[in-house]
mmCIF file of C-alpha atoms in Angstrom:
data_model
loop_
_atom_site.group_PDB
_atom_site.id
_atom_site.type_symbol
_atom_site.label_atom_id
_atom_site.label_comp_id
_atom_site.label_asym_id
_atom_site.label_seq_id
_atom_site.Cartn_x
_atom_site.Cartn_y
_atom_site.Cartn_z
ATOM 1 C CA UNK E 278 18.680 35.189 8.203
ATOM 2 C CA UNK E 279 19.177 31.927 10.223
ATOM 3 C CA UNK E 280 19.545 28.553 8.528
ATOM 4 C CA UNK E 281 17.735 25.978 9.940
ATOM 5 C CA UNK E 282 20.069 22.715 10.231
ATOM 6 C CA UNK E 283 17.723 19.616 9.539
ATOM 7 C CA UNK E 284 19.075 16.827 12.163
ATOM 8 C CA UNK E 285 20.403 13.904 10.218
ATOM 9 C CA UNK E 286 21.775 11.762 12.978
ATOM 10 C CA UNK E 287 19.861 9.724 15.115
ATOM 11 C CA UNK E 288 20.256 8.326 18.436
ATOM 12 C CA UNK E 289 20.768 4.368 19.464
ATOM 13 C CA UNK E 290 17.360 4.123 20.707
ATOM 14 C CA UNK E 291 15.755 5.478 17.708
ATOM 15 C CA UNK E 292 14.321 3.749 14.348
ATOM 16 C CA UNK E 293 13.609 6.219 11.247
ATOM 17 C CA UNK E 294 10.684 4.983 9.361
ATOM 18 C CA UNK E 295 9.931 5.933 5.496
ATOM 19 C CA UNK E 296 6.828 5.948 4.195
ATOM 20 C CA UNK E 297 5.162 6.063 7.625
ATOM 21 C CA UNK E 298 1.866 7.925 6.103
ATOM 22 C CA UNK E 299 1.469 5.782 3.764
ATOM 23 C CA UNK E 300 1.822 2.199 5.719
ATOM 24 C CA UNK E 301 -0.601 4.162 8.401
ATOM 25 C CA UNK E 302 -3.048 4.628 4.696
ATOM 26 C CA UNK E 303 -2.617 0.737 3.829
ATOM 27 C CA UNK E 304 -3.055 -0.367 7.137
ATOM 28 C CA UNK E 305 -6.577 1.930 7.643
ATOM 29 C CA UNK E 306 -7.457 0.815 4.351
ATOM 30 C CA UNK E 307 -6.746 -2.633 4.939
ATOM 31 C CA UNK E 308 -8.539 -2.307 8.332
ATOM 32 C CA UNK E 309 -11.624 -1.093 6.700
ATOM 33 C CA UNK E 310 -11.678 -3.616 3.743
ATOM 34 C CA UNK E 311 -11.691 -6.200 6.653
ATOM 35 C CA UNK E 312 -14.443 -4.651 8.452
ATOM 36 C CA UNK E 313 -16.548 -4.253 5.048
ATOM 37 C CA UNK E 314 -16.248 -7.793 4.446
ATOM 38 C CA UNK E 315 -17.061 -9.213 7.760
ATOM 39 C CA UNK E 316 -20.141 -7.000 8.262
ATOM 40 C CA UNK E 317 -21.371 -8.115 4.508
ATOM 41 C CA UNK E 318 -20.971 -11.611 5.709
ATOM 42 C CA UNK E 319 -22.470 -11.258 9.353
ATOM 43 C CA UNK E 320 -25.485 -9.180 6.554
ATOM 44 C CA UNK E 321 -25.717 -12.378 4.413
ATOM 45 C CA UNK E 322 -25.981 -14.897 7.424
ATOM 46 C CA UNK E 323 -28.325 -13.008 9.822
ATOM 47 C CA UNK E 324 -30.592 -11.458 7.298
ATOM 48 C CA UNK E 325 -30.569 -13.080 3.977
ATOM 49 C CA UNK E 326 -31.204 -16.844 3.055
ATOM 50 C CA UNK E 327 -26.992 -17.567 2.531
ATOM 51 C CA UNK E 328 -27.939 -20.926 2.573
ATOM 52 C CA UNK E 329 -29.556 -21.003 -1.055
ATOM 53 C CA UNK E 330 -26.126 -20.064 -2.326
ATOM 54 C CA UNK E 331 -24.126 -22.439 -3.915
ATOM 55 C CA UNK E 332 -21.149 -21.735 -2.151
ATOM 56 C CA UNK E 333 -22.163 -21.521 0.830
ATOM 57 C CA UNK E 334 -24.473 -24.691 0.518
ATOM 58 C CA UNK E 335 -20.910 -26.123 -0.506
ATOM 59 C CA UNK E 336 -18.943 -24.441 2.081
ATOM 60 C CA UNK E 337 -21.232 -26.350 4.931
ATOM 61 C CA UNK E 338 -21.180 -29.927 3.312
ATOM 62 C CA UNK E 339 -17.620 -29.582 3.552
ATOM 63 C CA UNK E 340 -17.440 -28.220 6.957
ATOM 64 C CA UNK E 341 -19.711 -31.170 7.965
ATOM 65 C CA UNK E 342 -17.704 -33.525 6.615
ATOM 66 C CA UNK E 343 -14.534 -32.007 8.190
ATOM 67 C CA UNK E 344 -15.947 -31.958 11.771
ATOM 68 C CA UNK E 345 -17.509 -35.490 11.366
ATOM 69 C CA UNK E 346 -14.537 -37.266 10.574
ATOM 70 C CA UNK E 347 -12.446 -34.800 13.321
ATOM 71 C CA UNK E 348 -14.881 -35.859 15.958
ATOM 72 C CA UNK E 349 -15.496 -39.740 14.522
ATOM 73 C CA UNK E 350 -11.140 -39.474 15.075
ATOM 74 C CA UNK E 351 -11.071 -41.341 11.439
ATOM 75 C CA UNK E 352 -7.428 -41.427 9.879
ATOM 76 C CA UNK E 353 -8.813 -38.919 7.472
ATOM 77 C CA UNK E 354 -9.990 -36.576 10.529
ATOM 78 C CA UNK E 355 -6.583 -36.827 11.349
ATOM 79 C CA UNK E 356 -5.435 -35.437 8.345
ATOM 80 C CA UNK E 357 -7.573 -32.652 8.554
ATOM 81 C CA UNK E 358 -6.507 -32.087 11.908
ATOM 82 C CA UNK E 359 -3.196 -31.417 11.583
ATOM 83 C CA UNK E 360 -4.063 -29.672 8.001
ATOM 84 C CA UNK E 361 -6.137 -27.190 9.530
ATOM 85 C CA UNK E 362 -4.312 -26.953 13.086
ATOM 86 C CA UNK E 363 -1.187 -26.100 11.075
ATOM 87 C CA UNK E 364 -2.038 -23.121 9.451
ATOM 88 C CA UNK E 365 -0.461 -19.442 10.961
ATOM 89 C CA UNK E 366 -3.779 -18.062 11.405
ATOM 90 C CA UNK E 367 -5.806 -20.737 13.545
ATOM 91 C CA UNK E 368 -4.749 -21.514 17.064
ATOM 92 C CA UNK E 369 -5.217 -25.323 17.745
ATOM 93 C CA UNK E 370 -3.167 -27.791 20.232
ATOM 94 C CA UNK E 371 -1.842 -30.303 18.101
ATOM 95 C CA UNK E 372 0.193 -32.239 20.061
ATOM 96 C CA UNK E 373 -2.399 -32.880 22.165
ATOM 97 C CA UNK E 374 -5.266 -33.189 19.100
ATOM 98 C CA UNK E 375 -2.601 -36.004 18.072
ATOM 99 C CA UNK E 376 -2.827 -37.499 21.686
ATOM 100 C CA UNK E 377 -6.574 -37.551 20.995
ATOM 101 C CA UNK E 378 -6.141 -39.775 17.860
ATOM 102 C CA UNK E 379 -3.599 -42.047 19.608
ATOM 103 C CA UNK E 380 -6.620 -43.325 21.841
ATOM 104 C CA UNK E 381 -8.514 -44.140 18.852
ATOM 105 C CA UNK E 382 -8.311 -47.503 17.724
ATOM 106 C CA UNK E 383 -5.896 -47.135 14.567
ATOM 107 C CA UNK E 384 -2.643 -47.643 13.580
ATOM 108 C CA UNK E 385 -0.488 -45.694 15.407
ATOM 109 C CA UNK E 386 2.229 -45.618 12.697
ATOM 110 C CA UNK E 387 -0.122 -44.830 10.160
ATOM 111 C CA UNK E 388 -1.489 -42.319 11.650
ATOM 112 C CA UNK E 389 1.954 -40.833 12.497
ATOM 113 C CA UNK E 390 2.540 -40.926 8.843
ATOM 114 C CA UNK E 391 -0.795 -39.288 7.965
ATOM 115 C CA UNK E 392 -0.602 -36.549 10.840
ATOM 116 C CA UNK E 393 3.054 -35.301 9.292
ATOM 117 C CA UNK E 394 1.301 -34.728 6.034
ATOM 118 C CA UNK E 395 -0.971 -32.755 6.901
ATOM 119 C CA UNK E 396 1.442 -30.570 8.190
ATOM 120 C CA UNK E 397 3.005 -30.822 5.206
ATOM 121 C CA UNK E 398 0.611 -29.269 3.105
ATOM 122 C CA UNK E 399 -0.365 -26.505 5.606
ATOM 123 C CA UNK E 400 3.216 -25.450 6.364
ATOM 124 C CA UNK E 401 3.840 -25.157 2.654
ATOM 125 C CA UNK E 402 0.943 -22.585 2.212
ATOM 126 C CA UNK E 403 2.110 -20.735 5.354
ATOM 127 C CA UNK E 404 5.396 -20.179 3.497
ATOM 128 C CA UNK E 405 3.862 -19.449 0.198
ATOM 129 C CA UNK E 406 1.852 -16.549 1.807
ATOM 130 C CA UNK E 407 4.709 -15.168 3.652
ATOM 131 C CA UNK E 408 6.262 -15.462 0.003
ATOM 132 C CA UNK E 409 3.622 -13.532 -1.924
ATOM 133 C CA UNK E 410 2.330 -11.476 0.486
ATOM 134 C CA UNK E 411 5.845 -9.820 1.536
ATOM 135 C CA UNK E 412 5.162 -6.556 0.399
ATOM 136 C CA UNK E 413 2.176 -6.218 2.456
ATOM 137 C CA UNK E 414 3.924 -7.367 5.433
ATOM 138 C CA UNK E 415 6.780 -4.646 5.138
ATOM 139 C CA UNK E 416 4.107 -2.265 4.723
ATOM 140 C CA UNK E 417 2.334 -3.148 7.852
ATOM 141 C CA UNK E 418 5.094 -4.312 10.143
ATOM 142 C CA UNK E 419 6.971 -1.731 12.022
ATOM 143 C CA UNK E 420 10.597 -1.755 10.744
ATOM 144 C CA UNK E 421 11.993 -2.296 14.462
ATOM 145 C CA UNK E 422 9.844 -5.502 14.705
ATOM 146 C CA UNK E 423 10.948 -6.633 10.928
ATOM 147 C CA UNK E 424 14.165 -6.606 11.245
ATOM 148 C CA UNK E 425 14.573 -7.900 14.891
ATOM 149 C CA UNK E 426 12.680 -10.994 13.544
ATOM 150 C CA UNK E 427 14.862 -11.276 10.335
ATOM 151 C CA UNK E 428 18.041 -10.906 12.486
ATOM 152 C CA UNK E 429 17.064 -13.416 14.698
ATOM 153 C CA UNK E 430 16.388 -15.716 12.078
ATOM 154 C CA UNK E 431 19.567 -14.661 10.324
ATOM 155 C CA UNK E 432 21.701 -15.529 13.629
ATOM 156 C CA UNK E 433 19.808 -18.828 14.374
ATOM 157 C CA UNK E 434 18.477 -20.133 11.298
ATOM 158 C CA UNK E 435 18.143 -23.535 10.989
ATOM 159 C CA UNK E 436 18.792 -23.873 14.513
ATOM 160 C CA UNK E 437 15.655 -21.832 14.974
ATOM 161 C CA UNK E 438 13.264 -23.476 12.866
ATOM 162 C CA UNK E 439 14.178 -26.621 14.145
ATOM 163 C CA UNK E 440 13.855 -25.408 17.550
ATOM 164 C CA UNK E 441 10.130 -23.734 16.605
ATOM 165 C CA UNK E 442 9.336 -27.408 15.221
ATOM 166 C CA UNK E 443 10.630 -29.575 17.866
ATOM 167 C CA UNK E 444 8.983 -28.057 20.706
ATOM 168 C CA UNK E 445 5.113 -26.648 21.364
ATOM 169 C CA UNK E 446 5.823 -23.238 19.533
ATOM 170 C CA UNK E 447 4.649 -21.243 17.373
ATOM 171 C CA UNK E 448 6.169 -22.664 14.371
ATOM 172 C CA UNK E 449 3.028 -21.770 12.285
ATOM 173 C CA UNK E 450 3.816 -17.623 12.441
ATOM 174 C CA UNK E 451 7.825 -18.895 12.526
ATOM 175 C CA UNK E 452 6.699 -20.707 8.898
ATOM 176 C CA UNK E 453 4.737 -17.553 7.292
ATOM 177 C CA UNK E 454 8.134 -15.392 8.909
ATOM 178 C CA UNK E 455 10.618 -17.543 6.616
ATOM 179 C CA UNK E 456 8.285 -17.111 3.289
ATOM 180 C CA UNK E 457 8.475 -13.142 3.703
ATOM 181 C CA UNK E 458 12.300 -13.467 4.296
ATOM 182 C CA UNK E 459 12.191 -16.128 1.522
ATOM 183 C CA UNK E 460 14.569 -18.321 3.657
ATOM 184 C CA UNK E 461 15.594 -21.253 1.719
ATOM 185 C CA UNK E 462 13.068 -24.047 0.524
ATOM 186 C CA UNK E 463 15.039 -27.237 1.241
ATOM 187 C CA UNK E 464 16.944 -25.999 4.461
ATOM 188 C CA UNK E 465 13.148 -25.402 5.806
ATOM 189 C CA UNK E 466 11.714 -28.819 5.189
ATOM 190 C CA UNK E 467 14.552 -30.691 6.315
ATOM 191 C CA UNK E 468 14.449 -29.134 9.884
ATOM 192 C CA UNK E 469 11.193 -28.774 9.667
ATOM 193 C CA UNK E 470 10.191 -32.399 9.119
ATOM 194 C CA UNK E 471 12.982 -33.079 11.525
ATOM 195 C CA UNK E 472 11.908 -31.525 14.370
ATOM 196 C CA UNK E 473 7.727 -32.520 14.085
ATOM 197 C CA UNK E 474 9.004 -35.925 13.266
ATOM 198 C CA UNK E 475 10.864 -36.152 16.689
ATOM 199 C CA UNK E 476 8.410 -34.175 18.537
ATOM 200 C CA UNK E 477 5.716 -36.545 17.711
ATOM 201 C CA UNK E 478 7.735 -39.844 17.755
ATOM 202 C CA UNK E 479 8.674 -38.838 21.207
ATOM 203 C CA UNK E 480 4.576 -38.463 21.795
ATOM 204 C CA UNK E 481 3.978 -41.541 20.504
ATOM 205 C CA UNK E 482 7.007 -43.562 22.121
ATOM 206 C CA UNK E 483 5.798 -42.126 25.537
ATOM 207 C CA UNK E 484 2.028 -43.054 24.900
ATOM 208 C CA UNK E 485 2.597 -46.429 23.746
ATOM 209 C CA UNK E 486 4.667 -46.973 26.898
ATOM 210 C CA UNK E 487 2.308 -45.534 29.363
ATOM 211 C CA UNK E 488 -0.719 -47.398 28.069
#
């Protein structure tokens, strides 16, 4: 009878995955979930009256109120600005949103202080759902891509989030990265708040002195 050998090595190029079935199960599932959710709420808002529901009654006021002071380029607007534009998962300019604001007839400085806060607050809840959501993020990213990302962050680190701060990158993503790899709290905001703070002091310096 011959023995079949099972081959245990593996060559340079190659990345052995566990689980594979099942992350390909969570991510169809996931996928489907998605797809089930949007096509309920493309049902309720093309074919039903949404707008008698409480929520969503409540869901517009406060979208009204968020565009109105965006577009009337209020201090508040501001805040929402750089609240909204900093979260992972919407895609927004800021720098030049902030640029925007600058033209505005407020305090400059004050509104400096109001943008960073914003940023504050959205930052934190990109970290916080890289931080709970971990599992789900192992089970969906390929291990190849994980763990090139969390050995890049584990050569550069602070160096890197600075870096992703400081200049017109994806920081966002970089943010929701360093929650699932539960980098260290303090480390983050202080080179986080470092590098916006020069970023957009160097945005404001170079307005003021243009115009």
């Amino acid at each position: 009878m011959q023995i079949l050998q099972s081959r245990t090595a593996f060559l340079p190029h190659e990345t052995f995955e566990y689980g594979a079935r099942k992350k390909r199960q969570t991510l169809l599932l996931s996928s489907v979930t998605a797809l089930f959710l949007l096509l309920l709420t493309l049902y309720f808002f093309l074919f039903a009256d949404a707008s008698s529901l409480p929520f969503v009654s409540l869901l517009n006021s406060a979208a009204s109120k968020v565009i109105a002071e965006i577009s009337g380029r209020t201090l508040l607007g501001a805040f929402f600005a750089s609240l909204f534009g900093g979260l992972f998962f919407i895609t927004v300019p800021t720098e030049a949103v902030f640029i925007m604001f600058l033209k505005a007839d407020l305090n400059p400085y004050l509104l400096f202080f109001v943008y960073i806060s914003g940023f504050v607050l959205s930052y934190t809840l990109n970290y916080f759902v890289g931080l709970k959501l971990a599992g789900l993020s192992k089970k969906i990213i390929t291990p190849r891509k994980f763990y090139r990302i969390k050995g890049y962050i584990n050569r550069h680190g602070a160096l890197a989030v600075f870096v992703f701060n400081v200049l017109p990158l994806p920081s966002q993503a970089l943010t929701t990265i360093l929650g699932v790899f539960r980098y260290n709290l303090a480390r983050f905001y202080l080179f986080f708040l470092l590098g916006q703070a020069i970023k957009y002091s160097l945005i404001l310096l170079s307005y003021s002195s243009l115009f």
